């Protein structure tokens, strides 16, 4: 029995991609994804970061209780 395999297969994102459309330089646009924890254990996410400096994510960590959800906000700042 592999608990880590169950955990990885039991949380899901509401979207696999985001499309911010056209965003003018000097402005920003925010969208969100919801992470669902579908198991009976809490899900701890210690760090959420973007490798692209034009995007920020908030919150940058979370503990999602069993069978709950957490919304993460992604903001695009075009350069």
Short mmCIF file of the C-alpha atoms (twelve columns), coordinates in Angstrom:
data_MODEL
# 
_entry.id   MODEL 
# 
loop_
_atom_site.group_PDB 
_atom_site.id 
_atom_site.type_symbol 
_atom_site.label_atom_id 
_atom_site.label_alt_id 
_atom_site.label_comp_id 
_atom_site.label_asym_id 
_atom_site.label_seq_id 
_atom_site.Cartn_x 
_atom_site.Cartn_y 
_atom_site.Cartn_z 
_atom_site.pdbx_PDB_model_num 
ATOM 1  C CA . UNK A 1  0.000   0.000  0.000   1 
ATOM 2  C CA . UNK A 2  1.555   3.270  -1.119  1 
ATOM 3  C CA . UNK A 3  0.095   6.192  0.803   1 
ATOM 4  C CA . UNK A 4  2.036   8.796  -1.175  1 
ATOM 5  C CA . UNK A 5  0.621   7.417  -4.415  1 
ATOM 6  C CA . UNK A 6  -2.889  7.747  -3.008  1 
ATOM 7  C CA . UNK A 7  -2.210  11.325 -1.961  1 
ATOM 8  C CA . UNK A 8  -0.840  12.356 -5.328  1 
ATOM 9  C CA . UNK A 9  -3.759  10.799 -7.141  1 
ATOM 10 C CA . UNK A 10 -6.330  12.330 -4.801  1 
ATOM 11 C CA . UNK A 11 -5.873  16.057 -5.176  1 
ATOM 12 C CA . UNK A 12 -6.913  17.915 -8.273  1 
ATOM 13 C CA . UNK A 13 -6.776  21.333 -9.859  1 
ATOM 14 C CA . UNK A 14 -9.873  22.992 -11.265 1 
ATOM 15 C CA . UNK A 15 -7.883  23.879 -14.382 1 
ATOM 16 C CA . UNK A 16 -4.764  22.585 -16.099 1 
ATOM 17 C CA . UNK A 17 -4.068  25.930 -17.782 1 
ATOM 18 C CA . UNK A 18 -5.026  29.596 -17.615 1 
ATOM 19 C CA . UNK A 19 -5.444  32.053 -20.474 1 
ATOM 20 C CA . UNK A 20 -5.019  35.685 -19.449 1 
ATOM 21 C CA . UNK A 21 -5.757  37.004 -22.934 1 
ATOM 22 C CA . UNK A 22 -4.361  40.406 -23.894 1 
ATOM 23 C CA . UNK A 23 -3.032  42.346 -20.916 1 
ATOM 24 C CA . UNK A 24 -1.465  45.771 -21.424 1 
ATOM 25 C CA . UNK A 25 1.987   46.505 -20.033 1 
ATOM 26 C CA . UNK A 26 1.655   48.415 -16.769 1 
ATOM 27 C CA . UNK A 27 -1.556  46.612 -15.830 1 
ATOM 28 C CA . UNK A 28 -2.220  43.153 -14.452 1 
ATOM 29 C CA . UNK A 29 -4.846  40.467 -14.583 1 
ATOM 30 C CA . UNK A 30 -5.738  37.897 -11.940 1 
ATOM 31 C CA . UNK A 31 -7.265  34.451 -12.298 1 
ATOM 32 C CA . UNK A 32 -7.506  31.500 -9.950  1 
ATOM 33 C CA . UNK A 33 -7.389  27.743 -9.663  1 
ATOM 34 C CA . UNK A 34 -8.981  25.668 -6.954  1 
ATOM 35 C CA . UNK A 35 -7.133  22.701 -5.516  1 
ATOM 36 C CA . UNK A 36 -9.411  19.969 -4.173  1 
ATOM 37 C CA . UNK A 37 -8.189  17.562 -1.522  1 
ATOM 38 C CA . UNK A 38 -10.306 14.423 -1.913  1 
ATOM 39 C CA . UNK A 39 -8.789  12.253 0.810   1 
ATOM 40 C CA . UNK A 40 -9.364  11.934 4.547   1 
ATOM 41 C CA . UNK A 41 -5.988  13.492 5.443   1 
ATOM 42 C CA . UNK A 42 -4.865  17.120 5.352   1 
ATOM 43 C CA . UNK A 43 -2.797  18.163 2.342   1 
ATOM 44 C CA . UNK A 44 0.144   20.440 3.146   1 
ATOM 45 C CA . UNK A 45 1.577   22.515 0.314   1 
ATOM 46 C CA . UNK A 46 4.786   24.109 1.546   1 
ATOM 47 C CA . UNK A 47 5.693   26.269 -1.439  1 
ATOM 48 C CA . UNK A 48 3.958   27.522 -4.577  1 
ATOM 49 C CA . UNK A 49 6.100   29.602 -6.921  1 
ATOM 50 C CA . UNK A 50 6.329   30.513 -10.575 1 
ATOM 51 C CA . UNK A 51 9.531   30.178 -12.565 1 
ATOM 52 C CA . UNK A 52 8.354   33.175 -14.633 1 
ATOM 53 C CA . UNK A 53 8.701   36.549 -12.863 1 
ATOM 54 C CA . UNK A 54 5.665   37.906 -14.739 1 
ATOM 55 C CA . UNK A 55 3.422   35.711 -12.571 1 
ATOM 56 C CA . UNK A 56 2.818   35.758 -8.831  1 
ATOM 57 C CA . UNK A 57 0.816   33.250 -6.818  1 
ATOM 58 C CA . UNK A 58 -1.051  33.748 -3.579  1 
ATOM 59 C CA . UNK A 59 -1.104  32.139 -1.112  1 
ATOM 60 C CA . UNK A 60 2.389   30.694 -1.431  1 
ATOM 61 C CA . UNK A 61 1.596   27.807 0.917   1 
ATOM 62 C CA . UNK A 62 -1.480  26.158 2.383   1 
ATOM 63 C CA . UNK A 63 -2.828  23.313 4.435   1 
ATOM 64 C CA . UNK A 64 -6.010  21.996 2.885   1 
ATOM 65 C CA . UNK A 65 -8.145  19.992 5.319   1 
ATOM 66 C CA . UNK A 66 -9.500  16.608 4.311   1 
ATOM 67 C CA . UNK A 67 -12.197 16.750 1.625   1 
ATOM 68 C CA . UNK A 68 -11.822 20.537 1.295   1 
ATOM 69 C CA . UNK A 69 -10.618 23.037 -1.283  1 
ATOM 70 C CA . UNK A 70 -8.237  25.985 -1.452  1 
ATOM 71 C CA . UNK A 71 -8.247  28.712 -4.067  1 
ATOM 72 C CA . UNK A 72 -4.898  29.982 -5.369  1 
ATOM 73 C CA . UNK A 73 -4.730  33.320 -7.177  1 
ATOM 74 C CA . UNK A 74 -2.340  33.808 -10.091 1 
ATOM 75 C CA . UNK A 75 -1.600  37.371 -11.164 1 
ATOM 76 C CA . UNK A 76 -0.002  38.191 -14.509 1 
ATOM 77 C CA . UNK A 77 2.131   41.361 -14.730 1 
ATOM 78 C CA . UNK A 78 3.278   41.715 -18.355 1 
ATOM 79 C CA . UNK A 79 6.656   43.368 -18.960 1 
# 
